Tab-separated table of C-alpha atoms in Angstrom:
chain	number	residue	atom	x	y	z
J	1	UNK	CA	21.032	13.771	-0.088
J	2	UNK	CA	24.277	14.604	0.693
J	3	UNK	CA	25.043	18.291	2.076
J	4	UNK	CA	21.333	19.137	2.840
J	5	UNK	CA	19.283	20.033	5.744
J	6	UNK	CA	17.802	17.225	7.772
J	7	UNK	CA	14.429	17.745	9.517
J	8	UNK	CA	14.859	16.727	12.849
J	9	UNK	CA	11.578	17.047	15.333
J	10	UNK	CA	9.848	19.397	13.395
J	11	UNK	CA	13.174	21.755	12.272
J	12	UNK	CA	14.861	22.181	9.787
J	13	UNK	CA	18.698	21.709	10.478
J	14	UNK	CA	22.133	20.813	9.084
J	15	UNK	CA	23.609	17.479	9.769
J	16	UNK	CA	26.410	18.936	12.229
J	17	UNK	CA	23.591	20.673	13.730
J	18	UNK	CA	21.054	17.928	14.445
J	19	UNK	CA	21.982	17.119	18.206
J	20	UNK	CA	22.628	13.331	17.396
J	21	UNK	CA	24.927	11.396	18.701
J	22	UNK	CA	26.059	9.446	15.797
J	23	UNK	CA	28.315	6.907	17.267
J	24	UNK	CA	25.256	6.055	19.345
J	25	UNK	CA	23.057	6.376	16.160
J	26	UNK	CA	25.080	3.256	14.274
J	27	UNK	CA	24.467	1.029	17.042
J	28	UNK	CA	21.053	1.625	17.867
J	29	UNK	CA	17.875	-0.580	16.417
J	30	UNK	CA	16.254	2.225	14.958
J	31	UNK	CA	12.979	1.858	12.573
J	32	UNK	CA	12.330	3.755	9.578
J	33	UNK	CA	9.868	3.848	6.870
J	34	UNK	CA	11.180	4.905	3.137
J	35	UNK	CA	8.333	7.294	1.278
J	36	UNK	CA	7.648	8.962	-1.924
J	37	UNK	CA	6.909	12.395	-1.612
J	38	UNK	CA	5.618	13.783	-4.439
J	39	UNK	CA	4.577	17.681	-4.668
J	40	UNK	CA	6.173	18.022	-1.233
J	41	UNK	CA	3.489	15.112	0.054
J	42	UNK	CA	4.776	12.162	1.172
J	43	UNK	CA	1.922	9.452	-0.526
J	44	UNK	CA	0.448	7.103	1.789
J	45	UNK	CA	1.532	9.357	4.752
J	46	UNK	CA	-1.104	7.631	6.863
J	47	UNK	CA	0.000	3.981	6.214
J	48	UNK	CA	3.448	4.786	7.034
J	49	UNK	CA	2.735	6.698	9.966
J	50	UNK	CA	0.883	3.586	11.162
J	51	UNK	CA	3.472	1.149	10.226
J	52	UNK	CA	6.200	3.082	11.844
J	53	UNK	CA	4.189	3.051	15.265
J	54	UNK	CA	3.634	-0.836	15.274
J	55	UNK	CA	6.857	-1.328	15.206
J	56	UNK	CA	8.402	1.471	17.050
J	57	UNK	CA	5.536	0.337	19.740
J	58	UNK	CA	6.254	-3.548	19.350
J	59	UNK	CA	10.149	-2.902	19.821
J	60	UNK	CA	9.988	-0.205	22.308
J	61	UNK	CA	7.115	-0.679	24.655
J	62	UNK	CA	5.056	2.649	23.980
J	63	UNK	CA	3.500	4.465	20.670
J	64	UNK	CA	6.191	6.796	18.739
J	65	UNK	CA	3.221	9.719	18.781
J	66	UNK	CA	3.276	9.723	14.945
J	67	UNK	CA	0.665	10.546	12.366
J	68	UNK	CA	0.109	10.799	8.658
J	69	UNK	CA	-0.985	14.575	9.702
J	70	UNK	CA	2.644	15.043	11.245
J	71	UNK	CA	4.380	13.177	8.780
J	72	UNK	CA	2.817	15.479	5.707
J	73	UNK	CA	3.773	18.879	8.007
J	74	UNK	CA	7.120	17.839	8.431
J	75	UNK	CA	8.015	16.321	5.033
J	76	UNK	CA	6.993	19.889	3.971
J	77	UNK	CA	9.793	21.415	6.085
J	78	UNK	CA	12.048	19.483	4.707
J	79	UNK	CA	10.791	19.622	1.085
J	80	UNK	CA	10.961	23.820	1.142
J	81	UNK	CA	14.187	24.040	3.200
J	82	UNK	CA	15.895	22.409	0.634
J	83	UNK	CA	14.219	23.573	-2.085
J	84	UNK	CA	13.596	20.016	-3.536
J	85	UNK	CA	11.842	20.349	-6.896
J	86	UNK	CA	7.990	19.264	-7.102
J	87	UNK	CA	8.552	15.642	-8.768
J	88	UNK	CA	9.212	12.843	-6.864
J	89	UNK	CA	11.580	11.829	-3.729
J	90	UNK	CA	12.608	9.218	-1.618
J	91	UNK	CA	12.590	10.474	1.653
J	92	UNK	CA	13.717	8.555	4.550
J	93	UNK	CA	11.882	8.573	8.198
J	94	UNK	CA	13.859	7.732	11.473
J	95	UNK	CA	12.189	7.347	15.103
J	96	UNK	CA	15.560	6.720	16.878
J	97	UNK	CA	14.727	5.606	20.805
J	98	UNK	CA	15.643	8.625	22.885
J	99	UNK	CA	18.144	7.665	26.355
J	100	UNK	CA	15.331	8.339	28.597
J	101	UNK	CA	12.852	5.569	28.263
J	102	UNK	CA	9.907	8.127	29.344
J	103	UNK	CA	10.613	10.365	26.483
J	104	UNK	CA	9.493	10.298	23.076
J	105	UNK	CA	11.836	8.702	20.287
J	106	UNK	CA	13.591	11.269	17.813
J	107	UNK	CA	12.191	12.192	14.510
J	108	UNK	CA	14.798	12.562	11.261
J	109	UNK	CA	13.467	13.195	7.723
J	110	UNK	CA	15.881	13.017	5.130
J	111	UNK	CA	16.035	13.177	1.179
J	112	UNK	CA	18.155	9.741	-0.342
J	113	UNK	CA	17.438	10.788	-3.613
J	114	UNK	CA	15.465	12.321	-6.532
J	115	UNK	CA	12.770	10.267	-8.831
J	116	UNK	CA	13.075	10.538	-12.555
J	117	UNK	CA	8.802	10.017	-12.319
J	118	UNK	CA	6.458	11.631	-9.813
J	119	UNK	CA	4.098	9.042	-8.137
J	120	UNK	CA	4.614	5.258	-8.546
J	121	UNK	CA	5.426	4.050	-12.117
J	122	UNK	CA	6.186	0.670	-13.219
J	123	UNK	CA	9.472	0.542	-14.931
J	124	UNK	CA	10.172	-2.244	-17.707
J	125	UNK	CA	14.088	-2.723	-15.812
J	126	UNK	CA	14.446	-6.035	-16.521
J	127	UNK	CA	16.804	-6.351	-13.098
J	128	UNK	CA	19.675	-8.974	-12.896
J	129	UNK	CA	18.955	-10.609	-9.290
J	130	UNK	CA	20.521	-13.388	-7.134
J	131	UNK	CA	19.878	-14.626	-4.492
J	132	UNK	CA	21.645	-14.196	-1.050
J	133	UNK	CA	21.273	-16.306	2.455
J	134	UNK	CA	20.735	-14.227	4.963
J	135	UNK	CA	18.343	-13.023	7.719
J	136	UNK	CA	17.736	-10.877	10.485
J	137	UNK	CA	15.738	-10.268	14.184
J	138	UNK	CA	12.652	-8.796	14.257
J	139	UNK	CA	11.930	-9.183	10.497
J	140	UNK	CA	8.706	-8.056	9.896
J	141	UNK	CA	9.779	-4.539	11.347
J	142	UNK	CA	12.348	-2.087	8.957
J	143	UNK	CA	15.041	-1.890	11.591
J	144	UNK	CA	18.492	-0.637	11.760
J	145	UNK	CA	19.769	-4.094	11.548
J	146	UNK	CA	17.442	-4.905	8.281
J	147	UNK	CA	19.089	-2.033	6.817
J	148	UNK	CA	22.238	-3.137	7.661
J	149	UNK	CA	21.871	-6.775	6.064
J	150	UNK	CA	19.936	-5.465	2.846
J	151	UNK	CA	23.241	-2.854	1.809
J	152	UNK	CA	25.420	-5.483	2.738
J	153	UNK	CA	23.611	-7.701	0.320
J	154	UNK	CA	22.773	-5.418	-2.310
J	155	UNK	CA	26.935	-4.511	-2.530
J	156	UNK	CA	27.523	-8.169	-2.569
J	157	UNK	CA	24.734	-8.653	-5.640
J	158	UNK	CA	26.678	-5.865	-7.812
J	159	UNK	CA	29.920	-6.930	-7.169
J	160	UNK	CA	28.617	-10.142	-8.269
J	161	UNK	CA	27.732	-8.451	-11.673
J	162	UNK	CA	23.797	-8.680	-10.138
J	163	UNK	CA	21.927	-5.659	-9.944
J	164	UNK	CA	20.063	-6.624	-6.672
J	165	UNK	CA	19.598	-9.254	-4.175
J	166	UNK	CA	17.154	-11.370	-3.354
J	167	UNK	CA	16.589	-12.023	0.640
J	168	UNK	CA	16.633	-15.807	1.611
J	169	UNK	CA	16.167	-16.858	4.917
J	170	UNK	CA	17.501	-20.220	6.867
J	171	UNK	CA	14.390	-21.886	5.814
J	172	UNK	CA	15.019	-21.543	2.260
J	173	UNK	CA	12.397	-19.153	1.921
J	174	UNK	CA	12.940	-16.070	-0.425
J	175	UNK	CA	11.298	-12.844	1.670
J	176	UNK	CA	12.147	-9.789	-0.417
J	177	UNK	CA	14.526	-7.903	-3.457
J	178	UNK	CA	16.170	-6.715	0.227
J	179	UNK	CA	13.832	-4.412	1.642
J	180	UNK	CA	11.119	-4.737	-0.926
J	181	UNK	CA	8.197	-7.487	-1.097
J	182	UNK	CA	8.893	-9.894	-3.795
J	183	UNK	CA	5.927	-11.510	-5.991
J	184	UNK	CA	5.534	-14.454	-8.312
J	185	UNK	CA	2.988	-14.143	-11.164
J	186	UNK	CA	1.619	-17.877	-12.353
J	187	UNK	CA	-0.904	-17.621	-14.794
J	188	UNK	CA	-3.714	-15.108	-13.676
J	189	UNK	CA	-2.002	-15.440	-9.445
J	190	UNK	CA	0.211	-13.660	-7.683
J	191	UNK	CA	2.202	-15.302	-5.355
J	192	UNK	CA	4.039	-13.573	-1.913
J	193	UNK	CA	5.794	-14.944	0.878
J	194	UNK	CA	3.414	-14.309	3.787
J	195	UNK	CA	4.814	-12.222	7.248
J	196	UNK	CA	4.627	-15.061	9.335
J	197	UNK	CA	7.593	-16.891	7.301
J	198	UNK	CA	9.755	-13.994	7.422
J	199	UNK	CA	8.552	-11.071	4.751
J	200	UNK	CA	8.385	-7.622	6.671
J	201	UNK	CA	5.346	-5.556	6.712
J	202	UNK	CA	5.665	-2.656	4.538
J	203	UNK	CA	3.331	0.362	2.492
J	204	UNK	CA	4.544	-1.652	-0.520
J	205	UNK	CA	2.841	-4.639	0.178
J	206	UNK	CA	-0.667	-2.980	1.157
J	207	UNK	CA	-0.651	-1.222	-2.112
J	208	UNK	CA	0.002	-4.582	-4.082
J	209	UNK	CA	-3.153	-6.067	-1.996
J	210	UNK	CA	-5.086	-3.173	-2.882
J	211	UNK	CA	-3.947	-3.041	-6.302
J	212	UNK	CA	-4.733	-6.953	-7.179
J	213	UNK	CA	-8.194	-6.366	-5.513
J	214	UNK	CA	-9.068	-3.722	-7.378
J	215	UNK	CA	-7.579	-5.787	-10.704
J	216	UNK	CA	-9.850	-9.307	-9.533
J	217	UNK	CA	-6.269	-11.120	-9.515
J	218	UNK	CA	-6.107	-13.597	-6.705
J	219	UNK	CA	-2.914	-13.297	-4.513
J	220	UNK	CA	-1.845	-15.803	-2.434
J	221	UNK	CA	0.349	-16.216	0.465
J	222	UNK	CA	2.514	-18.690	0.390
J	223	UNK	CA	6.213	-19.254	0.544
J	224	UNK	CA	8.451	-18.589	-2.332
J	225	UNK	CA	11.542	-20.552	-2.969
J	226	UNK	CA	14.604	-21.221	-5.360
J	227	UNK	CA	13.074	-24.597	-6.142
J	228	UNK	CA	10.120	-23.286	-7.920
J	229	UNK	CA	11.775	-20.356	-9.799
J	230	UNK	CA	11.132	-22.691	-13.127
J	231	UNK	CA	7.467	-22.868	-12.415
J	232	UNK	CA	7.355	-18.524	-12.347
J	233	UNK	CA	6.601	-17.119	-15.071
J	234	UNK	CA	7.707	-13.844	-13.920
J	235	UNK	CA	9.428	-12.036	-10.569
J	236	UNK	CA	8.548	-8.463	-9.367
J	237	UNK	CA	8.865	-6.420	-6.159
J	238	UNK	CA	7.213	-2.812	-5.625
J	239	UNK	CA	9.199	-0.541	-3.911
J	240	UNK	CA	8.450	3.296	-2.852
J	241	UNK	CA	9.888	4.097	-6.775
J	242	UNK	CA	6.959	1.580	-7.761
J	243	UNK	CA	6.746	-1.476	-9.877
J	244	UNK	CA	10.163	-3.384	-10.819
């Protein structure tokens, strides 16, 4: 959040502080992984920490040297430096590719903003969507240019009169609420675009798998799109707040 510390590499620092170049910063193809920390713990620190690594290691050649273990340690630097309150955050993790190919890429934590519920909740929003064209390299990694294409969206949904977008790619095939995995409920399924046609990988989507599992409803992967929005009886995406 605006006018605190950012933990950069372990250390707590101010933003004028942090030893980034931030011209450089806007045109890199960073990854990042969005979390809710909760007590000072970011949840599914482990699952991030892997996700983060695939792609950091899949873009960049070599393993980001990240763990849930270092992502729980650091997140509780940041959490005390700032003196965030024990209910729920979105905190935001950066691996930024260093100039030196041989050395490792550059950790930032920072705080977006503060949950009104600690752990994941699912909120009766009742969200105004539409649906934007648009897509993006490398999309089943959360990149810089991801980022990029979701706020650009998201801006363009409200000033529509929308509260969010909805991601749809050249083939006509809806991949996300922006960043988020989108599902379709029919009857007693659950219906999700699948990676392969264009949905990213995310923490999100493992917990829906895990949470339909443990629920005996079937999910299936297959593309969603426009064209069957009459045959849904219902749209939702998780997202590191939880269930919209």
């Amino acid at each position: 959040m605006k006018g605190d510390l950012l933990c950069v590499n372990g250390k707590a620092v101010s933003p004028s502080d942090a030893g980034i170049d931030f011209d450089r910063l806007l045109s890199c193809n960073f990854v990042y992984q969005k979390m809710h920390v909760a007590g000072h713990r970011p949840l599914q620190a482990a699952a991030h920490a892997d996700i983060i690594d695939t792609a950091y290691k899949t873009l960049y050649g070599k393993p980001a040297g990240i763990s849930g273990t270092l992502l729980e340690k650091e997140v509780a630097i940041l959490m005390k430096e700032n003196r965030y309150p024990m209910s729920g955050n979105l905190t935001i993790l950066y691996l930024i590719p260093p100039e030196k190919p041989d050395e490792e890429p550059v950790r930032v934590l920072s705080c977006e903003k503060q949950f009104i519920y600690r752990g994941y909740t699912m909120r009766q929003s009742g969200l105004r969507a539409i649906i934007v064209p648009y897509e993006y390299p490398f999309a089943p990694f959360r990149t810089a240019v991801s980022l990029a294409a979701h706020t650009y969206a998201d801006d363009y949904a409200r000033r529509k009169g929308a509260d969010v977008s909805i991601a749809e790619n050249y083939a006509g095939i809806m991949t996300g609420m922006g960043e988020n995995p989108l599902y379709a409920v029919v009857g007693n399924r659950i219906y999700t675009t699948p990676i392969d046609d264009g949905a990213a990988d995310s923490m999100e989507r493992m917990l829906c798998q895990a949470a339909c599992e443990k629920a005996w409803v079937e999910l299936i992967e297959e593309p969603l799109k426009k064209e069957s929005l009459d045959s849904y009886e219902e749209l939702f995406a998780v997202t590191p707040e939880g269930i919209v």
